[in-house]
Amino acid sequence: MKIYKLLFLGLGLTTMSSCSDFLDQTSPSELDNGATFDNTYYTELALNKVYGSLTQDQTYSNFMPIIAGTNTDCELIDGLGADASNTSSERGNMNYNMNPGWAQIAKVWDAMYGVIENANLVVDGVNKSQLLQQGGSTRNTMLRFQAEAKTLRAMVYFDLVRLFGDIPFKTESSNSNLSNVYIGKTDRDAIMDSLIVDLKEAIAYLPWAGVDGYTTEHVTKGYAHGLLANIAMTRAGYVIREQAKEGYVNGQNSDPNYPTQRCSDEKRKELYQLAEKHLVAVISSGKHQLNSSVEEYWRLMNISQLDQTYQENLFEIPMGLNKSGELGYTIGYRVNGVSALFGPKGNSSGKLKLTAPYYMSFVDGDIRRDMTCAISQLGTEKNTNEFKESMLGNTPFALYCSKWDYRKMMENKTWYAAVLASDQKVSSGINVVKMRYPQILLMYAEVVNELHGKDAAAAGCSLTATGALKEIHDRAFAASDKRETAWNELMQKEFFDAIVMENAWELAGEGVRKYDLIRWNLLSEKIDEFKTTYTNAVYNATYPKYVNFKYRTDNPMYIDMTSLVFGNKVGGEYQNKAFFGAETDDSSQKNLKVNLPSISSGLNNAVKNRYLLPIASTTISTSNGKLHNSYGYSD
């Protein structure tokens, strides 16, 4: 077994409503590299191989967008109590009780490095191509292919660094004699510095979204700018390190042996200025905007329809219906049981959960609360065998993330027909969004506030830090009075704290927040804060004990969500279900006394702030002695 595994995926032709051709993977493997990269058609097929390898469960179909983003203050893996220490599955490992023997780690490592190897082949092949000598459109096309490969490689390396810390780093294709395969770790700061250089070069050759039919299912110029900014801000932020670095700043909750540190103030300012420059490029271009309706944004995502009006997504990894894509299935509104409505499989699981304190943090009128948090599910009732919607009840750590929702996905007729016809899981084909415009605005607000203050704007941009944050905030409210009341309340906080809160309200469930909390050195603090908030709410009886509701008159299978009344029981036509405050009347208080302590229980156990995954034991054993674990993990 090698550190890098070249994966030639056998993914056949797939028709997708989002019009991607990346799953058309006719392989040029019968050609030598010279013949492949002296032909634009075969070069594009080689590039498609890179995109196609992003659709594996161990890369971006499942692990990265869903599993890797747990656990935070608002997003949890579905492991509570004894399950939270089960080191053979994600339920224990993502509660930070990590085990180098967990088989999934090796699969992720191999698959991610397989993507990198495919990208290296394209980068090297284009460098050696005779087509670069021709000039004109052919040369530009080849350089664009190479820029896409460099950007995808940077994206994957960046994610690997955020998962594992210091890792092997290689930007050339593997030699047949394996002479450049078995290598040790490179410091992550050096890796991120190199990725920034690559992205600066790639940006020049990448088109903006919408130019000459170029869609967000390719890496766009806007995404490369945004990725570079994100890497620069991560490079400037806090990370747990294998050993202390001279001249670096220690953070709170720092382990004596494996300190949490960031770079010097001077270097941090330089990196924030770099990020600012690239964020300004995206904002000033006007190529990406917020969809005017948050509901419409998520409707389009659920039916796999590209938004080519606003281009809110800077890059979305194209998935294939019934081929790849776990969004809506492994994460999403829960559909449990066979029914005429959703077919003989009739199941969407919710591995990623949201929390009661997160749900209760939304202010009145914020559309995103019910767009993000599901306090109900569809299923077959035991007593009546009736398939209908029911309230979840007192499940403060097990709300579903309703950004992806079978009820919305039904509008995609192709998907719906596949679900009705199959008694097996149907992969949704919903694209995985790697960055959308709200992240650009949040990062911009952060860097401008730090460099110039909240009421200032960056050079070359008229948007202030406050204005950027308000764009995101305003979209979330339909009623102007509630919008302004909520904004005024938010502005009573320190501006950075307001950014942290808006980050949660806008991005929960999307695999983003965890890594922002890490670079801010707030992961442990915010998890503790969420636990304290819940504990205080139980002891002070501040959460409602019941949710009262009615069923819709036009379709009594569904609850009328406009009828909800929280608090004490309401009589008449209302039904009721215990809610988060019911814990005060429950003598066992299992949520408070058993489940809550188990959540993220390993984060500060053996080593403080140990959020990084270990390298798998099998990977270490086959590395020819080049790799070993750190942070207190065994090999």
PDB file of C-alpha atoms in Angstrom, residues 12 41 45 61 81 198 228 248 270 277 293 296 314 338 354 368 372 495 560 575 602 620 622:
ATOM      1  CA  GLY A  12     -20.330   5.688 -16.286  1.00  0.00           C
ATOM      2  CA  TYR A  41     -10.019  16.499 -25.622  1.00  0.00           C
ATOM      3  CA  LEU A  45     -11.025  13.855 -19.778  1.00  0.00           C
ATOM      4  CA  SER A  61     -20.110  12.927  -1.294  1.00  0.00           C
ATOM      5  CA  GLY A  81     -24.326   8.461  25.837  1.00  0.00           C
ATOM      6  CA  ASP A 198      -0.506  28.049  -6.623  1.00  0.00           C
ATOM      7  CA  LEU A 228      -7.061  31.740  -1.197  1.00  0.00           C
ATOM      8  CA  TYR A 248       4.130  32.280  17.688  1.00  0.00           C
ATOM      9  CA  GLU A 270       0.029  40.517   6.346  1.00  0.00           C
ATOM     10  CA  LYS A 277      -7.429  41.832  -1.446  1.00  0.00           C
ATOM     11  CA  SER A 293     -34.681  34.782  -1.250  1.00  0.00           C
ATOM     12  CA  GLU A 296     -35.520  30.072  -3.185  1.00  0.00           C
ATOM     13  CA  LEU A 314     -18.823  30.031  -6.077  1.00  0.00           C
ATOM     14  CA  VAL A 338     -42.213   2.863   3.714  1.00  0.00           C
ATOM     15  CA  LEU A 354     -28.575  20.267  15.546  1.00  0.00           C
ATOM     16  CA  ARG A 368     -33.437  30.533   8.669  1.00  0.00           C
ATOM     17  CA  THR A 372     -32.302  24.944   9.049  1.00  0.00           C
ATOM     18  CA  PHE A 495     -18.838  43.202  16.161  1.00  0.00           C
ATOM     19  CA  ASP A 560     -49.535  23.373  10.184  1.00  0.00           C
ATOM     20  CA  GLN A 575     -52.362  18.542  20.042  1.00  0.00           C
ATOM     21  CA  GLY A 602     -12.847  13.638  24.111  1.00  0.00           C
ATOM     22  CA  ILE A 620       1.466   4.349   9.317  1.00  0.00           C
ATOM     23  CA  THR A 622       2.787   0.883   5.299  1.00  0.00           C
TER      24      THR A 622
END
